[in-house]
Short mmCIF file of C-alpha atoms in Angstrom, two decimals:
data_model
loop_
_atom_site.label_atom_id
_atom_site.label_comp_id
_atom_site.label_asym_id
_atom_site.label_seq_id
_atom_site.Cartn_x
_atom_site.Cartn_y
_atom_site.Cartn_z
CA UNK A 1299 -3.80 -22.82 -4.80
CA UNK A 1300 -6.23 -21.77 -2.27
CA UNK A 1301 -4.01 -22.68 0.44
CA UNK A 1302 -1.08 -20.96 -1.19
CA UNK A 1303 -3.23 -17.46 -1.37
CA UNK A 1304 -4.03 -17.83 2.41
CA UNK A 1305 -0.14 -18.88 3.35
CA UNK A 1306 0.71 -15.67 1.03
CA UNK A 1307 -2.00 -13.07 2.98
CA UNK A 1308 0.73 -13.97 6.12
CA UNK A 1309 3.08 -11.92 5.04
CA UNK A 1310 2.96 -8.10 6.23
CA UNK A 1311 5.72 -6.49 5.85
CA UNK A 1312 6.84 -6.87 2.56
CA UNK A 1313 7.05 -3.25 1.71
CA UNK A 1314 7.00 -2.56 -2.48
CA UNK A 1315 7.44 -6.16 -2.86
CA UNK A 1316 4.48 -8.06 -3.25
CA UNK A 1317 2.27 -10.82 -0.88
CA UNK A 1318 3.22 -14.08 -2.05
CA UNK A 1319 2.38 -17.88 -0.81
CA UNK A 1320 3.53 -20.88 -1.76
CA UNK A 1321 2.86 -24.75 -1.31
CA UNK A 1322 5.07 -28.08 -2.03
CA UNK A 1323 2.57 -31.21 -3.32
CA UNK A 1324 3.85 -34.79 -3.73
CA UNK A 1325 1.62 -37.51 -3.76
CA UNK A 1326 -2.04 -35.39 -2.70
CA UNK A 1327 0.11 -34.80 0.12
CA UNK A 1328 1.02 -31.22 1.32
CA UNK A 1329 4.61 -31.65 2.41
CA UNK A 1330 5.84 -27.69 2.80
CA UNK A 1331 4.66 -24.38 2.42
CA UNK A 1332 5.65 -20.69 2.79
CA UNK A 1333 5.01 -17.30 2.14
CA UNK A 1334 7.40 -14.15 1.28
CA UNK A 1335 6.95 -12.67 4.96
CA UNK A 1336 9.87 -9.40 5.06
CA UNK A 1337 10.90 -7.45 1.90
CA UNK A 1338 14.51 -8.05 1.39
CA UNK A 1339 14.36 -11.66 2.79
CA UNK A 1340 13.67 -15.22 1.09
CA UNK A 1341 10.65 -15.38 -1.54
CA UNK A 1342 7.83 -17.76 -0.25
CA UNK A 1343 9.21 -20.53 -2.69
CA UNK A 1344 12.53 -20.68 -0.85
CA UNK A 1345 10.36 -20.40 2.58
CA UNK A 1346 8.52 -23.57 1.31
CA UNK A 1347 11.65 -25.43 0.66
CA UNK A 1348 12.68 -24.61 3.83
CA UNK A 1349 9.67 -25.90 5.63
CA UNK A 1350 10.44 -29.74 4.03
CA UNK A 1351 11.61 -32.26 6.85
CA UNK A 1352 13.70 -33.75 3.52
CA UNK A 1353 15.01 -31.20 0.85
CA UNK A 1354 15.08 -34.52 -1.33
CA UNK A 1355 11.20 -34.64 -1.04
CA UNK A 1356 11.15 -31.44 -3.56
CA UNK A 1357 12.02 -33.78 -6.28
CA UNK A 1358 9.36 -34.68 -8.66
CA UNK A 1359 7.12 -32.56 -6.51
CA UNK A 1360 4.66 -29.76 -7.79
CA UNK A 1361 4.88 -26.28 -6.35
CA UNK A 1362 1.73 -24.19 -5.92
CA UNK A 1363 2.55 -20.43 -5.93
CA UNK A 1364 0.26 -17.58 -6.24
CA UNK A 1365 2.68 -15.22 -8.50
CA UNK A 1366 5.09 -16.41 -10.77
CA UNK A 1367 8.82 -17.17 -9.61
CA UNK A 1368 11.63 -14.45 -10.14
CA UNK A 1369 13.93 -15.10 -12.72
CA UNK A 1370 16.09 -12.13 -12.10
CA UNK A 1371 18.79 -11.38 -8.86
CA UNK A 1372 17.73 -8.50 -6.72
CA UNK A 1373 18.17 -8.68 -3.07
CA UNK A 1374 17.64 -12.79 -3.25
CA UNK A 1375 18.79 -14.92 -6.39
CA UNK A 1376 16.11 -16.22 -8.29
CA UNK A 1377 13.86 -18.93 -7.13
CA UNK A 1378 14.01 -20.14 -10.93
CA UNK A 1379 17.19 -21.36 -10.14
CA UNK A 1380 16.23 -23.37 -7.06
CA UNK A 1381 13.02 -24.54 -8.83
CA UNK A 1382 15.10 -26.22 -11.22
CA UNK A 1383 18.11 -27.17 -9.21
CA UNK A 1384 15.95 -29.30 -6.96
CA UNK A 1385 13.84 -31.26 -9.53
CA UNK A 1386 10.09 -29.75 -9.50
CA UNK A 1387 8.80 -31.46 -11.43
CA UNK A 1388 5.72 -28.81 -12.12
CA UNK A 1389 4.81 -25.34 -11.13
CA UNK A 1390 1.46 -24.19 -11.43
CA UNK A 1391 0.75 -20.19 -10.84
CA UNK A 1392 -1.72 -18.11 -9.87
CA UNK A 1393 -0.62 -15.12 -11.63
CA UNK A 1394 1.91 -13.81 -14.35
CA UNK A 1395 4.31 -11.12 -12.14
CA UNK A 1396 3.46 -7.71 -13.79
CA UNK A 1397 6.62 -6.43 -13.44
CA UNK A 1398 8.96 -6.44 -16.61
CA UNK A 1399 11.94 -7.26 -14.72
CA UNK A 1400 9.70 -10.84 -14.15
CA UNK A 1401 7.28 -10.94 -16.62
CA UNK A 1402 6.98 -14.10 -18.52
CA UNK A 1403 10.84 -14.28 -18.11
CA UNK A 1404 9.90 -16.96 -14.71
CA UNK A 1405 7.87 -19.13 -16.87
CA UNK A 1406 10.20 -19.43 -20.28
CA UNK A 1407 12.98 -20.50 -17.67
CA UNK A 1408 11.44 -23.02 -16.04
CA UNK A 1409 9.87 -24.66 -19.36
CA UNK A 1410 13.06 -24.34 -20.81
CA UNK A 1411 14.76 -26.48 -18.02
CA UNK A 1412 12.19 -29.07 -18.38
CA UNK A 1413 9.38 -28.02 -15.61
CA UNK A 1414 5.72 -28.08 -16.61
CA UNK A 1415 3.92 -24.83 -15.88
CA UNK A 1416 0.72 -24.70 -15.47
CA UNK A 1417 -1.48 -21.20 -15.13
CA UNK A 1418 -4.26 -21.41 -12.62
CA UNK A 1419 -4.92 -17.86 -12.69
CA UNK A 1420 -7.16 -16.64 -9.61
CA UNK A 1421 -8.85 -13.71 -9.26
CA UNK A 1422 -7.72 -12.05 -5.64
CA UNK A 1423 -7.67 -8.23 -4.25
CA UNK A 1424 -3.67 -9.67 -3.03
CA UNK A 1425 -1.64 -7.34 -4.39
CA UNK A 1426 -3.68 -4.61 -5.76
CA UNK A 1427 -1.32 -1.69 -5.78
CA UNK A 1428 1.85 -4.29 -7.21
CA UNK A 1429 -0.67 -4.67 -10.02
CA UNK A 1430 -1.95 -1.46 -10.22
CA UNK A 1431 1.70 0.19 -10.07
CA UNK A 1432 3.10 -1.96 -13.19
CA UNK A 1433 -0.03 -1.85 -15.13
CA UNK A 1434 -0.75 2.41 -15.02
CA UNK A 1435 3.22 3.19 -13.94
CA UNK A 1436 1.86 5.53 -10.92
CA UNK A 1437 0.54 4.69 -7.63
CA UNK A 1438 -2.98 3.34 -6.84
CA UNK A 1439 -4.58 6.51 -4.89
CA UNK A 1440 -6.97 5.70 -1.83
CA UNK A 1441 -8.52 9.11 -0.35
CA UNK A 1442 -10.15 8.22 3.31
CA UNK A 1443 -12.16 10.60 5.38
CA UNK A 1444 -14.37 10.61 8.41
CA UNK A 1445 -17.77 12.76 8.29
CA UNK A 1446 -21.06 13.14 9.67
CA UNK A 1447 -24.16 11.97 8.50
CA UNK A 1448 -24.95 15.84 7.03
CA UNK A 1449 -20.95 15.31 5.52
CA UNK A 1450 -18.83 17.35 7.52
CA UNK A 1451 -15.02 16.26 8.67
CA UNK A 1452 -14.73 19.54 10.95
CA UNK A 1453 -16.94 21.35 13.27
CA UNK A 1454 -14.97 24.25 13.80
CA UNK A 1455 -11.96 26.50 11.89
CA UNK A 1456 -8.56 25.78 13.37
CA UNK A 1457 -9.86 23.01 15.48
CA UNK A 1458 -9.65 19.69 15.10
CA UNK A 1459 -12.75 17.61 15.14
CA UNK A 1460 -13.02 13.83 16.73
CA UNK A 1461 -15.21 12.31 14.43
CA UNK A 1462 -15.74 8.37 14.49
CA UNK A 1463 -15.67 5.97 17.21
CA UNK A 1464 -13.05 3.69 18.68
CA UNK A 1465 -13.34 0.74 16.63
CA UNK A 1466 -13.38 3.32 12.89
CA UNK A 1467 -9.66 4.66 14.91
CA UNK A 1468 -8.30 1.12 14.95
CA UNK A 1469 -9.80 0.22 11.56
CA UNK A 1470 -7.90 2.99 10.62
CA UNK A 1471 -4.67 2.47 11.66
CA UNK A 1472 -4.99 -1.24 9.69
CA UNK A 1473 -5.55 0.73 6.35
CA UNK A 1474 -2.11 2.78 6.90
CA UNK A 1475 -0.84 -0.25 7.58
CA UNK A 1476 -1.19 -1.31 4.05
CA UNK A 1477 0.27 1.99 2.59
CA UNK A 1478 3.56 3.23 1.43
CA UNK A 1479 3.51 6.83 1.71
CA UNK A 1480 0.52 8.90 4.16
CA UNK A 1481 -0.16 12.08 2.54
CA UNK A 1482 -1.52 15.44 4.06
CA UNK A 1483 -1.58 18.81 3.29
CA UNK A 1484 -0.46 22.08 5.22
CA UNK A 1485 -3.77 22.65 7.03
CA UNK A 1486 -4.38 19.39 8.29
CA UNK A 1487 -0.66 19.12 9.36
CA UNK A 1488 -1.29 22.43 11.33
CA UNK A 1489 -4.88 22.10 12.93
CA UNK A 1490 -4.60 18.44 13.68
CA UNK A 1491 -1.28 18.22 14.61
CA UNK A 1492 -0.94 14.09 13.71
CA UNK A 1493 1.81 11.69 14.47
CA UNK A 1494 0.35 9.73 10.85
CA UNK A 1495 2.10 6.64 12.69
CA UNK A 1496 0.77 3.56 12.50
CA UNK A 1497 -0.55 2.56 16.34
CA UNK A 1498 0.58 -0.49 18.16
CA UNK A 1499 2.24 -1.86 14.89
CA UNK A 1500 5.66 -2.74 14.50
CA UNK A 1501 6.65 -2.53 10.79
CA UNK A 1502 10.14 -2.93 9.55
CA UNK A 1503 9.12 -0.61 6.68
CA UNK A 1504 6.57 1.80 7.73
CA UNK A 1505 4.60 4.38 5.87
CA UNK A 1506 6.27 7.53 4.62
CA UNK A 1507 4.38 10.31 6.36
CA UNK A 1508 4.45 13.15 3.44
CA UNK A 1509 2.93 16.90 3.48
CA UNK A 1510 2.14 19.11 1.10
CA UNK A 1511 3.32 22.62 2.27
CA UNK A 1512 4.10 26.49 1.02
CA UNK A 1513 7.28 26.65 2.96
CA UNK A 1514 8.96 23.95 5.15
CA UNK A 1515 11.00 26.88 6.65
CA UNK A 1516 8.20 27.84 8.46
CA UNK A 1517 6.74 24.24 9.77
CA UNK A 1518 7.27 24.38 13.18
CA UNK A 1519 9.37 21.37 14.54
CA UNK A 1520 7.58 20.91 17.83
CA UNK A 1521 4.62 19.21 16.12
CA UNK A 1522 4.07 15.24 16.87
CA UNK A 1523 4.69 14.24 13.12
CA UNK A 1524 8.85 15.37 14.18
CA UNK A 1525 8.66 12.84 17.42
CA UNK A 1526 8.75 9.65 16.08
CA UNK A 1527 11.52 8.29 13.44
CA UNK A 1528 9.44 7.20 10.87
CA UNK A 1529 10.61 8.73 7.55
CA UNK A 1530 8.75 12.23 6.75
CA UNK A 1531 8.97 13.88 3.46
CA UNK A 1532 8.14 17.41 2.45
CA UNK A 1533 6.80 18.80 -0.58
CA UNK A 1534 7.60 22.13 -0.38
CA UNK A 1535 7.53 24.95 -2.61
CA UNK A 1536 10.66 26.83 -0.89
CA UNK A 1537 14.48 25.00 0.08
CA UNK A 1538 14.70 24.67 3.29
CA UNK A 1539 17.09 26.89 5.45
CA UNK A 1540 17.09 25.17 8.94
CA UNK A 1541 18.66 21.81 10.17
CA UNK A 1542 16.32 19.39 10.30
CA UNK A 1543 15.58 15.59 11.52
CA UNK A 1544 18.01 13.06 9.67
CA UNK A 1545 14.51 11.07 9.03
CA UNK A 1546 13.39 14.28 7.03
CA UNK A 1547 13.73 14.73 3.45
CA UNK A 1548 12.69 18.08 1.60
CA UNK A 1549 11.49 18.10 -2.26
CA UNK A 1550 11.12 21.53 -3.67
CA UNK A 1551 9.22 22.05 -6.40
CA UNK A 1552 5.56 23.11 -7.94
CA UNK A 1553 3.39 19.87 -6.18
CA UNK A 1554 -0.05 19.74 -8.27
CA UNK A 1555 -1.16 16.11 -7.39
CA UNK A 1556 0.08 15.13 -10.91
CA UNK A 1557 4.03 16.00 -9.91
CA UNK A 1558 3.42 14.53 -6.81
CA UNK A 1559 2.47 10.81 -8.17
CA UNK A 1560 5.06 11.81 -11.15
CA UNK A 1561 8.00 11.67 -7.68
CA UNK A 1562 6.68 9.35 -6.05
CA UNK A 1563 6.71 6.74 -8.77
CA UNK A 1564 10.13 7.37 -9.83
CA UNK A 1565 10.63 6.34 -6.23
CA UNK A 1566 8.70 3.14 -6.86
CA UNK A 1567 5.74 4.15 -4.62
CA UNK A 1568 2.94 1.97 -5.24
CA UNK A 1569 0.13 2.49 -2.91
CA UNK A 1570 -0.64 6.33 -1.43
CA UNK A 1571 -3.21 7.62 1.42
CA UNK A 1572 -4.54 10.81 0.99
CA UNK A 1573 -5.69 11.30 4.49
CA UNK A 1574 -6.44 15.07 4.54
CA UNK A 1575 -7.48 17.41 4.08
CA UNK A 1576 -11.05 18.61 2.21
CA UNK A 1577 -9.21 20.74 -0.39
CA UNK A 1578 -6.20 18.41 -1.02
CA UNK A 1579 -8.39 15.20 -1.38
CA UNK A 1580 -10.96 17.41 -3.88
CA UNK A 1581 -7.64 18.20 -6.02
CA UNK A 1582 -6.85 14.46 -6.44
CA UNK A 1583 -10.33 13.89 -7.21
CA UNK A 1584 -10.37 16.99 -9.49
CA UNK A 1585 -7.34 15.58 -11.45
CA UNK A 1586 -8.87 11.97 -11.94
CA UNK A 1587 -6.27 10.67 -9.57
CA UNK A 1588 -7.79 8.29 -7.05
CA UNK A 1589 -8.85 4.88 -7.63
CA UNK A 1590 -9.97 4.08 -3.72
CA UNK A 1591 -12.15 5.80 -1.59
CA UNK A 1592 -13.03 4.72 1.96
CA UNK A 1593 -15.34 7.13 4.41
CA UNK A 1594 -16.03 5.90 8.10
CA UNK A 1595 -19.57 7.61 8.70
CA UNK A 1596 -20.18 8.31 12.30
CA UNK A 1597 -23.69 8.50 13.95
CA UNK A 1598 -23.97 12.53 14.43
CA UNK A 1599 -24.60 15.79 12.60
CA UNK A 1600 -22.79 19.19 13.11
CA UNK A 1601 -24.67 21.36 11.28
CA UNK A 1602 -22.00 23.53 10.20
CA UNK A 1603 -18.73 22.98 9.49
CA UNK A 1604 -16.31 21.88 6.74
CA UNK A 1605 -17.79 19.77 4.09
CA UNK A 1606 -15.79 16.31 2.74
CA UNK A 1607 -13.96 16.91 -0.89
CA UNK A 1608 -14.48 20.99 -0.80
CA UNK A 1609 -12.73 23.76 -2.65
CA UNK A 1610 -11.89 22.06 -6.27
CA UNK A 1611 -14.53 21.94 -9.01
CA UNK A 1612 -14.67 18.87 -10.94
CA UNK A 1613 -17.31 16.50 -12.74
CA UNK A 1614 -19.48 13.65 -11.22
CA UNK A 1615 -17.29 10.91 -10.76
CA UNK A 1616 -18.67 7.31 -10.66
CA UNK A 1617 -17.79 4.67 -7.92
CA UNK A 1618 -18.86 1.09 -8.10
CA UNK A 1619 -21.28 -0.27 -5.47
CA UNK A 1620 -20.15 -0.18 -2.29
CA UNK A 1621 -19.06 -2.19 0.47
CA UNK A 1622 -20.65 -0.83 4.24
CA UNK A 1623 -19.19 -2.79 7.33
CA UNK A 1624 -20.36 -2.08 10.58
CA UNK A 1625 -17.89 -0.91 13.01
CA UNK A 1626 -20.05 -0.43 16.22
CA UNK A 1627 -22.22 2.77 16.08
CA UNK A 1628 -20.12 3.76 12.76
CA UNK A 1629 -20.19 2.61 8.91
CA UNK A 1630 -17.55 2.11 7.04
CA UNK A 1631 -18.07 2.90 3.33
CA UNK A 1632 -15.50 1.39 0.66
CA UNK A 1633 -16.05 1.74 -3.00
CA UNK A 1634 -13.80 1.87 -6.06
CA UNK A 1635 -13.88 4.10 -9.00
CA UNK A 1636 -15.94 2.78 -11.75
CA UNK A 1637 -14.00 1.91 -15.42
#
């Protein structure tokens, strides 16, 4: 099983479909294994099946897999099906699939077409927001800021601010990585002016780049976040009257971070950034919204400036104990709200 949660950490692009690994066992021997590696493509127990020098070795076999099989067709027919049609003899499982669509359904068809389940449940961070999303029905919220040892992000108004070092950047760009949607508000959008790409990474399915604004009509269209085609959406308070970039969508409304989470998880959104800026991140916080929170620290002190999580009053909130990694002359600071 331990083998089947490293084979499953392989995949990275698997979009709102989760990281799953699996491993084919006849004999103590390891014959296959396999991993769900692009969403919309072959689950990691087909991927193991593939991997066999002899199909026929699947019979009688035991499959290792860290999330229980689909039983239901969506973009791929169910690896139930397969399980069954190529005589495993067992499956054992490192988790039941949260999502009602799966749910128990995986197991009751295997046992019911004669294959011995076993549950080897495992406790693993694989997955988080999957879980997270089908558990609470909204997405799990990470905010993530960079500030100075006295806790500003920004030295001075209408300026951007370069904050932490190099290696804090790249560390960075491996956290959007693992997002669905990058959100910002209108400030941060204006003063920084950022692309919200992920660097050097070629995803099939990359981050949604979203901002919170008054009025899209007056966004102008020269900024780096329009150069790329990465998909952009706009919460906006006004329609928008100009033709825009086919990769840009518009959603009018009244966007509290409540109605924004409500949107995004009727569009199956299961992991969001907050990346900026103070006064949006202290209204997620203010609403009891974030689960995440990750702060690279850098080795200075402005003085004066714009403080981290300003212009929303709320209560204390808890975090657990933290995790600090060393990233040259920086910390980074991860910690998760406390139950």
């Amino acid at each position: 099983m331990k083998l089947a949660f490293e084979e499953a950490k392989k995949g990275k692009d698997t979009w709102t479909n989760p990281q799953v690994g699996a491993v084919i066992v006849k004999d103590n021997q390891v014959l296959g294994q396999g991993h769900h590696a692009t969403f919309g493509h072959e689950h990691a127990e087909i991927n193991a099946f593939k991997s066999l020098k002899d199909i026929d070795d699947a019979k009688n076999a035991t499959l290792y897999v860290t999330l229980e099989p689909c039983s239901h067709f969506g973009k791929t027919p169910p690896c139930v099906q397969k399980i069954v049609q190529l005589g495993v003899k067992k499956v054992v499982i490192g988790q039941i699939d949260p999502n009602p669509l799966v749910s128990g359904k995986g197991v009751k068809y295997l046992r019911d077409n004669g294959v011995v389940v076993e549950e080897q449940l495992i406790s693993s961070e694989l997955n988080r927001s999957y879980n997270y999303f089908y558990k609470n029905n909204q997405p799990l919220v990470t905010v993530k800021y960079a500030m100075t040892l006295d806790g500003k992000i920004n030295k001075n108004k209408n300026q951007r601010s370069i904050i932490s070092n190099q290696a804090a950047f790249e560390d960075s760009q491996q956290l959007r990585s693992q997002q669905q949607v990058i959100l910002i508000g209108e400030n941060t959008l204006k003063v920084d002016n950022p692309a919200l790409t992920v660097r050097d990474k070629k995803m099939s399915f990359p981050p949604i780049r979203a901002v919170v604004v008054r009025d899209i009509n007056q966004i102008s269209l020269d900024l780096k976040i329009f150069q790329t085609d990465e998909p952009i959406w706009f919460f906006s308070e006004t329609k928008n009257l100009r033709t825009l970039p086919e990769n840009v969508k518009v959603i009018v409304g009244e966007w509290t971070p409540d109605n924004i989470l409500n949107y995004l998880t009727t569009q199956k959104i299961q992991a969001v950034l907050v990346e900026g800026g103070s006064f949006l991140q202290a209204k997620f916080l203010s609403a009891g919204l974030v689960e995440k929170l990750v702060v690279y620290l850098a080795n200075k002190i402005y003085g004066s400036g714009l403080p981290a999580v300003w212009g929303a009053d709320f209560d204390s909130i808890d975090f657990v104990e933290p995790t600090v990694e060393k990233l040259a002359d920086n910390l980074k600071i991860t910690t998760w709200r406390k139950d």
